[in-house]
CSV table of C-alpha atoms and ligand atoms in Angstrom, one decimal:
chain,number,residue,atom,x,y,z
A,84,UNK,CA,96.5,75.9,76.4
A,85,UNK,CA,99.2,78.5,76.0
A,86,UNK,CA,98.0,81.8,74.6
A,87,UNK,CA,100.6,81.5,71.8
A,88,UNK,CA,98.3,79.0,70.1
A,89,UNK,CA,95.2,81.1,70.6
A,90,UNK,CA,93.6,83.5,68.2
A,91,UNK,CA,93.7,87.2,69.3
A,92,UNK,CA,90.4,87.0,71.2
A,93,UNK,CA,90.8,83.5,72.6
A,94,UNK,CA,89.1,80.2,72.7
A,95,UNK,CA,85.9,80.0,74.6
A,96,UNK,CA,84.5,76.6,75.5
A,97,UNK,CA,80.8,76.9,76.3
A,98,UNK,CA,79.5,74.1,78.5
A,99,UNK,CA,75.7,73.9,78.5
A,100,UNK,CA,73.7,72.1,81.1
A,101,UNK,CA,70.0,71.2,81.0
A,102,UNK,CA,67.8,74.1,82.0
A,103,UNK,CA,65.2,76.1,80.2
A,104,UNK,CA,67.6,79.0,80.0
A,105,UNK,CA,69.5,77.0,77.4
A,106,UNK,CA,67.2,78.7,74.9
A,107,UNK,CA,69.4,81.7,75.2
A,108,UNK,CA,72.6,79.8,74.3
A,109,UNK,CA,72.4,80.3,70.5
A,110,UNK,CA,72.3,84.1,71.1
A,111,UNK,CA,75.2,83.8,73.5
A,112,UNK,CA,77.2,81.9,71.0
A,113,UNK,CA,76.5,84.6,68.4
A,114,UNK,CA,77.6,87.3,70.8
A,115,UNK,CA,80.8,85.5,71.7
A,116,UNK,CA,81.5,85.0,68.0
A,117,UNK,CA,80.9,88.6,67.3
A,118,UNK,CA,83.4,89.6,70.0
A,119,UNK,CA,86.0,87.6,68.0
A,120,UNK,CA,86.2,84.6,70.2
A,121,UNK,CA,86.5,81.1,68.8
A,122,UNK,CA,83.7,79.1,70.4
A,123,UNK,CA,83.1,75.4,70.9
A,124,UNK,CA,80.1,73.9,72.7
A,125,UNK,CA,79.7,70.8,74.8
A,126,UNK,CA,76.4,69.8,76.3
A,127,UNK,CA,75.1,67.6,79.1
A,128,UNK,CA,72.7,64.9,78.1
A,129,UNK,CA,69.8,66.9,79.6
A,130,UNK,CA,70.9,70.0,77.7
A,131,UNK,CA,70.4,68.3,74.4
A,132,UNK,CA,66.7,68.3,75.2
A,133,UNK,CA,66.6,72.1,75.6
A,134,UNK,CA,68.9,73.2,72.7
A,135,UNK,CA,69.8,71.3,69.6
A,136,UNK,CA,73.5,70.4,69.2
A,137,UNK,CA,72.9,70.8,65.5
A,138,UNK,CA,72.1,74.5,66.0
A,139,UNK,CA,75.2,75.0,68.1
A,140,UNK,CA,77.3,73.1,65.6
A,141,UNK,CA,76.1,75.3,62.8
A,142,UNK,CA,76.7,78.5,64.7
A,143,UNK,CA,80.2,77.5,65.8
A,144,UNK,CA,81.3,75.5,62.8
A,145,UNK,CA,82.6,72.8,65.2
A,146,UNK,CA,81.0,69.6,66.5
A,147,UNK,CA,78.8,70.2,69.6
A,148,UNK,CA,79.4,67.0,71.7
A,149,UNK,CA,77.6,65.5,74.7
A,150,UNK,CA,79.0,62.0,74.8
A,151,UNK,CA,82.2,61.2,76.8
A,152,UNK,CA,82.9,58.2,74.6
A,153,UNK,CA,82.1,59.2,71.0
A,154,UNK,CA,82.1,56.7,68.3
A,155,UNK,CA,85.5,58.1,67.4
A,156,UNK,CA,84.9,60.1,64.3
A,157,UNK,CA,88.0,60.9,62.3
A,158,UNK,CA,89.5,64.2,63.5
A,159,UNK,CA,87.4,64.3,66.7
A,160,UNK,CA,89.4,65.8,69.5
A,161,UNK,CA,89.4,64.2,72.9
A,162,UNK,CA,87.9,65.6,76.1
A,163,UNK,CA,91.3,66.3,77.5
A,164,UNK,CA,92.3,68.2,74.3
A,165,UNK,CA,89.1,70.2,74.6
A,166,UNK,CA,89.9,71.0,78.2
A,167,UNK,CA,93.4,72.2,77.2
A,168,UNK,CA,92.1,74.1,74.1
A,169,UNK,CA,90.0,76.4,76.2
A,170,UNK,CA,91.3,79.8,77.3
A,171,UNK,CA,88.0,80.3,79.3
A,172,UNK,CA,85.3,77.8,80.1
A,173,UNK,CA,81.8,79.4,80.3
A,174,UNK,CA,79.1,77.2,81.9
A,175,UNK,CA,75.8,78.6,80.8
A,176,UNK,CA,73.2,77.8,82.0
A,177,UNK,CA,74.7,76.1,85.1
A,178,UNK,CA,72.1,74.0,86.8
A,179,UNK,CA,72.1,73.2,90.5
A,180,UNK,CA,73.0,69.6,89.6
A,181,UNK,CA,76.0,70.6,87.5
A,182,UNK,CA,77.2,73.1,90.2
A,183,UNK,CA,76.9,70.2,92.8
A,184,UNK,CA,78.9,67.9,90.5
A,185,UNK,CA,81.6,70.5,89.9
A,186,UNK,CA,81.8,71.2,93.6
A,187,UNK,CA,82.2,67.5,94.3
A,188,UNK,CA,84.8,67.0,91.6
A,189,UNK,CA,82.6,64.4,89.8
A,190,UNK,CA,83.5,63.4,86.3
A,191,UNK,CA,80.7,61.2,85.1
A,192,UNK,CA,80.0,62.8,81.7
A,193,UNK,CA,81.7,64.9,79.1
A,194,UNK,CA,80.9,68.3,80.6
A,195,UNK,CA,82.0,67.4,84.2
A,196,UNK,CA,85.1,65.6,82.9
A,197,UNK,CA,86.2,68.6,80.9
A,198,UNK,CA,85.5,70.9,83.9
A,199,UNK,CA,87.7,68.8,86.1
A,200,UNK,CA,90.5,68.5,83.5
A,201,UNK,CA,90.7,72.1,82.4
A,202,UNK,CA,93.2,74.6,83.9
A,203,UNK,CA,91.5,77.5,82.2
A,204,UNK,CA,89.5,80.0,84.3
A,205,UNK,CA,85.9,79.0,84.6
A,206,UNK,CA,82.8,81.3,84.7
A,207,UNK,CA,79.5,79.9,85.7
A,208,UNK,CA,76.1,81.4,85.0
A,209,UNK,CA,73.6,79.7,87.3
A,210,UNK,CA,70.0,79.4,86.3
A,211,UNK,CA,67.3,77.6,88.3
A,212,UNK,CA,64.2,77.8,90.4
A,213,UNK,CA,64.6,80.4,93.2
A,214,UNK,CA,64.2,77.8,96.0
A,215,UNK,CA,66.8,75.6,94.5
A,216,UNK,CA,69.1,78.7,94.2
A,217,UNK,CA,68.6,79.7,97.8
A,218,UNK,CA,68.9,76.1,99.1
A,219,UNK,CA,71.9,75.9,101.5
A,220,UNK,CA,73.3,73.0,99.5
A,221,UNK,CA,73.5,75.1,96.3
A,222,UNK,CA,74.9,78.1,98.2
A,223,UNK,CA,77.5,75.9,99.8
A,224,UNK,CA,78.5,74.4,96.5
A,225,UNK,CA,78.9,77.8,95.0
A,226,UNK,CA,81.0,78.9,98.0
A,227,UNK,CA,83.3,75.9,97.4
A,228,UNK,CA,83.6,76.8,93.7
A,229,UNK,CA,84.3,80.4,94.5
A,230,UNK,CA,87.1,79.4,96.9
A,231,UNK,CA,88.7,77.5,94.0
A,232,UNK,CA,88.6,80.6,91.9
A,233,UNK,CA,85.5,79.8,89.8
A,234,UNK,CA,83.8,83.1,88.8
A,235,UNK,CA,80.1,83.5,89.0
A,236,UNK,CA,77.8,85.8,87.0
A,237,UNK,CA,74.2,86.1,88.1
A,238,UNK,CA,71.6,84.8,88.5
A,239,UNK,CA,69.2,87.7,88.0
A,240,UNK,CA,65.9,88.2,89.8
A,241,UNK,CA,62.7,88.2,87.9
A,242,UNK,CA,59.9,86.0,86.6
A,243,UNK,CA,61.1,82.4,86.3
A,244,UNK,CA,60.1,79.8,83.7
A,245,UNK,CA,58.8,77.6,86.6
A,246,UNK,CA,56.2,80.2,87.5
A,247,UNK,CA,58.0,81.6,90.6
A,248,UNK,CA,59.4,85.1,91.0
A,249,UNK,CA,62.9,85.6,92.4
A,250,UNK,CA,66.6,85.1,91.7
A,251,UNK,CA,67.2,82.3,89.2
A,252,UNK,CA,67.2,83.8,85.7
A,253,UNK,CA,70.4,83.3,83.8
A,254,UNK,CA,72.3,86.6,83.2
A,255,UNK,CA,71.7,87.9,79.7
A,256,UNK,CA,74.1,86.9,76.9
A,257,UNK,CA,75.5,90.5,76.6
A,258,UNK,CA,76.6,90.4,80.3
A,259,UNK,CA,78.1,87.0,80.0
A,260,UNK,CA,80.0,87.8,76.7
A,261,UNK,CA,81.2,91.0,78.4
A,262,UNK,CA,82.5,89.1,81.4
A,263,UNK,CA,84.2,86.5,79.2
A,264,UNK,CA,85.9,89.4,77.3
A,265,UNK,CA,87.2,90.8,80.6
A,266,UNK,CA,88.5,87.4,81.7
A,267,UNK,CA,90.4,87.0,78.5
A,268,UNK,CA,91.7,90.6,78.6
A,269,UNK,CA,92.9,90.5,82.3
A,270,UNK,CA,96.5,91.3,83.2
A,271,UNK,CA,97.2,88.4,85.5
A,272,UNK,CA,94.1,89.1,87.6
A,273,UNK,CA,92.1,86.0,86.6
A,274,UNK,CA,91.2,83.9,89.6
A,275,UNK,CA,92.7,86.5,92.0
A,276,UNK,CA,90.5,87.2,95.0
A,277,UNK,CA,90.2,90.9,95.8
A,278,UNK,CA,88.4,92.1,99.0
A,279,UNK,CA,87.4,95.7,99.1
A,280,UNK,CA,85.7,97.7,101.9
A,281,UNK,CA,83.9,100.9,101.0
A,282,UNK,CA,81.7,103.6,102.5
A,283,UNK,CA,81.3,104.7,106.1
A,284,UNK,CA,79.9,102.6,108.9
A,285,UNK,CA,76.8,103.5,110.9
A,286,UNK,CA,76.9,102.9,114.7
A,287,UNK,CA,73.4,103.1,116.3
A,288,UNK,CA,72.7,105.3,119.3
A,289,UNK,CA,69.1,104.3,119.3
A,290,UNK,CA,66.4,103.1,116.9
A,291,UNK,CA,66.8,106.2,114.7
A,292,UNK,CA,70.0,108.0,115.5
A,293,UNK,CA,73.5,106.9,114.7
A,294,UNK,CA,77.2,107.9,114.8
A,295,UNK,CA,78.8,107.8,111.4
A,296,UNK,CA,81.8,108.8,109.3
A,297,UNK,CA,81.6,110.8,106.1
A,298,UNK,CA,82.2,108.7,103.0
A,299,UNK,CA,80.4,108.3,99.7
A,300,UNK,CA,81.9,104.9,99.0
A,301,UNK,CA,82.8,106.1,95.5
A,302,UNK,CA,86.6,105.3,95.7
A,303,UNK,CA,86.0,101.8,97.0
A,304,UNK,CA,83.3,101.1,94.4
A,305,UNK,CA,85.7,102.3,91.7
A,306,UNK,CA,88.4,99.9,92.9
A,307,UNK,CA,86.0,97.0,93.0
A,308,UNK,CA,84.8,97.8,89.5
A,309,UNK,CA,88.3,98.0,88.1
A,310,UNK,CA,89.4,94.8,89.7
A,311,UNK,CA,86.4,93.0,88.3
A,312,UNK,CA,87.0,94.5,84.9
A,313,UNK,CA,90.5,93.0,85.0
A,314,UNK,CA,89.0,89.6,85.7
A,315,UNK,CA,89.5,89.4,89.5
A,316,UNK,CA,87.0,87.7,91.8
A,317,UNK,CA,85.8,90.7,93.8
A,318,UNK,CA,84.0,90.8,97.1
A,319,UNK,CA,82.9,94.4,98.1
A,320,UNK,CA,82.0,94.9,101.7
A,321,UNK,CA,80.0,98.1,101.6
A,322,UNK,CA,78.7,100.3,104.4
A,323,UNK,CA,75.3,102.1,103.9
A,324,UNK,CA,75.4,103.9,100.5
A,325,UNK,CA,73.2,104.1,97.5
A,326,UNK,CA,75.8,103.3,94.8
A,327,UNK,CA,75.1,100.6,92.2
A,328,UNK,CA,77.0,97.4,92.5
A,329,UNK,CA,79.6,97.2,89.7
A,330,UNK,CA,79.2,94.4,87.2
A,331,UNK,CA,80.8,91.1,88.2
A,332,UNK,CA,81.2,92.2,91.9
A,333,UNK,CA,79.9,90.3,94.9
A,334,UNK,CA,78.6,92.8,97.3
A,335,UNK,CA,78.0,92.3,101.0
A,336,UNK,CA,76.1,95.1,102.7
A,337,UNK,CA,76.9,96.0,106.3
A,338,UNK,CA,76.0,98.8,108.7
A,339,UNK,CA,78.3,98.7,111.7
A,340,UNK,CA,82.1,98.3,112.1
A,341,UNK,CA,81.5,95.0,113.9
A,342,UNK,CA,79.4,93.7,110.9
A,343,UNK,CA,82.1,95.0,108.5
A,344,UNK,CA,84.8,93.2,110.5
A,345,UNK,CA,82.8,89.9,110.5
A,346,UNK,CA,82.2,90.2,106.7
A,347,UNK,CA,85.9,91.0,106.1
A,348,UNK,CA,87.1,88.0,108.2
A,349,UNK,CA,84.7,85.7,106.3
A,350,UNK,CA,86.2,86.6,102.9
A,351,UNK,CA,89.8,87.2,103.9
A,352,UNK,CA,90.9,83.6,103.8
A,353,UNK,CA,90.1,83.2,100.1
A,354,UNK,CA,91.4,86.6,99.0
A,355,UNK,CA,94.8,87.5,97.6
A,356,UNK,CA,94.5,91.3,97.8
A,357,UNK,CA,92.6,93.3,100.4
A,358,UNK,CA,92.0,97.0,99.9
A,359,UNK,CA,90.4,98.7,102.9
A,360,UNK,CA,89.0,102.0,101.7
A,361,UNK,CA,86.1,102.2,104.1
A,362,UNK,CA,85.8,105.1,106.6
A,363,UNK,CA,85.2,102.9,109.6
A,364,UNK,CA,83.8,104.8,112.7
A,365,UNK,CA,86.5,104.6,115.4
A,366,UNK,CA,83.9,104.5,118.2
A,367,UNK,CA,80.5,103.1,118.8
A,368,UNK,CA,77.9,103.9,121.5
A,369,UNK,CA,78.5,101.5,124.3
A,370,UNK,CA,74.8,100.6,124.9
A,371,UNK,CA,72.6,101.5,121.9
A,372,UNK,CA,69.0,101.7,122.8
A,373,UNK,CA,66.6,99.5,120.9
A,374,UNK,CA,63.9,102.1,121.3
A,375,UNK,CA,64.0,105.8,120.3
A,376,UNK,CA,65.3,107.9,123.2
A,377,UNK,CA,62.6,110.4,123.9
A,378,UNK,CA,63.6,114.0,124.6
A,379,UNK,CA,60.8,114.2,127.1
A,380,UNK,CA,62.4,111.5,129.2
A,381,UNK,CA,65.5,113.6,129.8
A,382,UNK,CA,65.5,116.3,132.5
A,383,UNK,CA,64.6,119.7,131.0
A,384,UNK,CA,67.6,121.3,129.5
A,385,UNK,CA,69.8,118.3,130.1
A,386,UNK,CA,72.0,116.9,127.4
A,387,UNK,CA,72.4,113.3,126.4
A,388,UNK,CA,75.6,111.7,127.6
A,389,UNK,CA,76.9,109.1,125.2
A,390,UNK,CA,79.5,106.6,126.2
A,391,UNK,CA,81.6,105.6,123.2
A,392,UNK,CA,83.7,102.5,123.1
A,393,UNK,CA,86.5,101.8,120.5
A,394,UNK,CA,85.7,99.7,117.4
A,395,UNK,CA,88.2,97.1,116.3
A,396,UNK,CA,90.8,98.3,113.7
A,397,UNK,CA,89.8,95.9,110.8
A,398,UNK,CA,92.8,96.8,108.7
A,399,UNK,CA,95.4,96.3,111.5
A,400,UNK,CA,93.7,93.0,112.3
A,401,UNK,CA,94.0,91.5,108.9
A,402,UNK,CA,97.5,93.0,108.3
A,403,UNK,CA,98.7,91.0,111.3
A,404,UNK,CA,97.7,87.7,109.7
A,405,UNK,CA,98.0,88.5,106.0
A,406,UNK,CA,100.6,85.8,105.0
A,407,UNK,CA,101.5,86.5,101.4
A,408,UNK,CA,98.4,88.6,100.7
A,409,UNK,CA,98.8,92.3,99.6
A,410,UNK,CA,97.0,94.6,102.1
A,411,UNK,CA,96.3,98.2,101.2
A,412,UNK,CA,95.0,100.9,103.6
A,413,UNK,CA,93.7,104.4,103.1
A,414,UNK,CA,94.2,107.5,105.1
A,415,UNK,CA,92.2,110.7,105.0
A,416,UNK,CA,94.3,113.5,106.4
A,417,UNK,CA,93.6,117.2,106.6
A,418,UNK,CA,97.2,118.4,107.3
A,419,UNK,CA,100.7,117.0,107.4
A,420,UNK,CA,99.4,114.4,104.9
A,421,UNK,CA,102.5,112.5,104.1
A,422,UNK,CA,104.0,112.3,107.5
A,423,UNK,CA,100.7,111.2,109.0
A,424,UNK,CA,100.3,108.6,106.3
A,425,UNK,CA,103.8,107.2,107.0
A,426,UNK,CA,103.0,106.8,110.7
A,427,UNK,CA,99.7,105.2,109.9
A,428,UNK,CA,101.4,102.8,107.4
A,429,UNK,CA,103.8,101.7,110.1
A,430,UNK,CA,101.1,101.4,112.8
A,431,UNK,CA,98.8,99.3,110.6
A,432,UNK,CA,101.7,97.3,109.0
A,433,UNK,CA,100.2,97.3,105.5
A,434,UNK,CA,101.9,97.0,102.2
A,435,UNK,CA,100.8,100.3,100.8
A,436,UNK,CA,98.8,103.3,102.0
A,437,UNK,CA,96.8,105.5,99.9
A,438,UNK,CA,96.7,109.0,101.4
A,439,UNK,CA,94.0,111.6,100.6
A,440,UNK,CA,94.3,115.3,101.4
A,441,UNK,CA,90.8,116.0,102.5
A,442,UNK,CA,91.4,119.7,102.8
A,443,UNK,CA,91.2,120.0,99.0
A,444,UNK,CA,87.7,120.6,97.6
A,445,UNK,CA,88.4,118.5,94.5
A,446,UNK,CA,89.5,115.4,96.3
A,447,UNK,CA,88.3,113.1,99.0
A,448,UNK,CA,84.7,112.9,100.2
A,449,UNK,CA,81.8,112.7,97.7
A,450,UNK,CA,83.8,114.0,94.7
A,451,UNK,CA,84.3,112.1,91.5
A,452,UNK,CA,88.0,113.0,91.4
A,453,UNK,CA,90.8,112.3,93.8
A,454,UNK,CA,94.4,113.3,94.4
A,455,UNK,CA,96.3,110.8,96.4
A,456,UNK,CA,99.8,109.8,97.5
A,457,UNK,CA,100.8,106.2,97.4
A,458,UNK,CA,103.1,105.6,100.4
A,459,UNK,CA,105.2,102.5,100.7
A,460,UNK,CA,106.8,100.9,103.8
A,461,UNK,CA,110.3,101.9,102.6
A,462,UNK,CA,109.2,105.5,102.8
A,463,UNK,CA,108.8,106.1,99.1
A,464,UNK,CA,106.0,108.4,98.1
A,465,UNK,CA,104.4,108.6,94.7
A,466,UNK,CA,102.1,111.6,94.1
A,467,UNK,CA,99.3,111.0,91.6
A,468,UNK,CA,97.8,114.0,89.8
A,469,UNK,CA,94.1,114.9,90.2
A,470,UNK,CA,92.4,112.0,88.4
A,471,UNK,CA,88.9,110.5,88.2
A,472,UNK,CA,88.3,107.9,91.0
A,473,UNK,CA,88.2,105.3,88.2
A,474,UNK,CA,91.7,106.3,87.0
A,475,UNK,CA,93.0,106.3,90.6
A,476,UNK,CA,91.6,102.8,90.9
A,477,UNK,CA,93.4,101.7,87.8
A,478,UNK,CA,96.7,103.3,88.9
A,479,UNK,CA,96.4,101.6,92.3
A,480,UNK,CA,95.7,98.2,90.8
A,481,UNK,CA,98.7,98.6,88.5
A,482,UNK,CA,100.8,99.2,91.6
A,483,UNK,CA,99.3,96.2,93.4
A,484,UNK,CA,100.2,94.1,90.3
A,485,UNK,CA,103.8,95.1,90.8
A,486,UNK,CA,103.6,94.3,94.5
A,487,UNK,CA,102.2,90.8,93.6
A,488,UNK,CA,105.1,90.3,91.2
A,489,UNK,CA,102.9,90.3,88.1
A,490,UNK,CA,104.8,92.0,85.3
A,491,UNK,CA,102.8,93.8,82.7
B,695,C5P,O1,93.0,105.0,111.6
B,695,C5P,P1,92.3,105.5,110.4
B,695,C5P,O2,90.8,105.4,110.5
B,695,C5P,O3,92.7,106.8,109.9
B,695,C5P,O4,92.8,104.4,109.3
B,695,C5P,C1,92.3,104.4,108.0
B,695,C5P,C2,92.5,103.0,107.4
B,695,C5P,O5,92.2,102.0,108.3
B,695,C5P,C3,91.5,102.8,106.2
B,695,C5P,O6,92.1,101.9,105.4
B,695,C5P,C4,90.3,102.2,107.0
B,695,C5P,O7,89.5,101.4,106.1
B,695,C5P,C5,91.0,101.3,108.0
B,695,C5P,N1,90.3,101.2,109.3
B,695,C5P,C6,89.8,100.0,109.6
B,695,C5P,N2,89.1,99.8,110.8
B,695,C5P,C7,89.0,100.8,111.7
B,695,C5P,C8,89.5,102.1,111.3
B,695,C5P,C9,90.1,102.2,110.1
B,695,C5P,O8,89.9,99.0,108.8
B,695,C5P,N3,88.4,100.7,112.8
C-alpha cells in the first residue's frame, strides 16, 4: 500500500504460525500498538491452538482471521487487500513449516497466500526446536528467503519449551517491535543487502603465533549497526575481535584473509552495497606450522626466517565484478593522505574511498572517534570533521544513498 494511506507509524500485519512461542504474541501486539503502529493479525490453523484469535481481535480491534475462505462477513477485507494494506509483515513465531512453505512459494492457507501476495517488506522471527533450526533444510530455506530480501530476527539461544537447550527461542517482543520500527523508519534501505568487512585478519605462523594488522573493528561494526538501523539486510564479516554483534546484523566470524575472501564471495551475489573496512593482512606465512615452533629446535642464536606470500586483494576482486553494486573501500594512511587515497581508489576501482589519517591520535585505530575524507572517482574530496564512529557511519551511508540514487 502507498504510504499516503498509512497512519504515521504504519500498518503492521502480524502473521502467527503454530508454535509454543505464540504465547508471546499478545505482548508483541501490545508493544507494536504502543509504538503507534496499526496492527492486524492473521493466523495459521495450528496457531489458533496456541493463541486465541479472540484475544488478538480484542487487542487489535480488528478481526484476527485464519481462514482463506471466510463465510464472507459484511465489511470483511480480502486476503489480497490485507497483503496490500501492510507496510510491514511480521511473521512471529515463524515455524520451520511456514518458513519452508514461504521458501517454496506455497499458498495453501490464508497466511501463506498473504505472504506470497504482499509487496511489503517481511520480517520473520523463527522459533522451533534446536535440531529443526539447525537442519540443513531449514537453513537452506532461510537462505532462499534472505536472498529474496526477507529479514530475519533471531532465534535466540536458551532453554526451549521442548526441553532442549540451544538456538530456537523466538526473539523477545521488544526486539521484534524495535526492528519493525526500524523497517518502517528506513530511508530506502529496506530489503537492501549490505555487506561489511571489519577488524583485522590473523595469519598463522604456527599453532600459537600469528601475523596480524592493527584494527579494533569499531568502524566496520558502526557501519553495520547503522545500516541495520536503517532497515538494510546486513552481513558483517568480522576478523577476530571482541565487539558485540549489533542488533539485526548477521555476523560471520573469520580469522584469515582467505577465510574473509570466501565469506565475502559467499554474500556478495545477494548484496547491493559492499563496504570493505577490514584491515586485511597483505601477506601470510607461506607454510604455517600446525605445531608450535620450538625455540630449542632452532640453532642457538639463530633467527626464524618467515616466508610471506601475498594475500588476495578482496576489495579489488569484488570491485572487478560489482555490476551495479556500490563498492566502498577504506585506506589508512600516515602521510600524504589524500594523494595516496586517490591512487588507491583508482587501483581498486571502487565507487568511494574512505581515507583515515592514522597519524592523528583521535582518529583511526581503537579510538571511538574518526576523522575521514570521502574520496570519489572524479577526484572530489569531502572532509568530515572529527566525529564519533557512529556519526561517520551515518554520514557514509547518507553518501551511499546518493550513489544508489535514493533521494532523501
Ligand atoms: O591496500 P590497502 O590494504 O591499503 O587497501 C585498503 C582497502 O582494501 C580496505 O578497504 C581493505 O578492506 C581492502 N583490502 C582488501 N583485501 C586486501 C587488502 C585490503 O579487501 N588484501
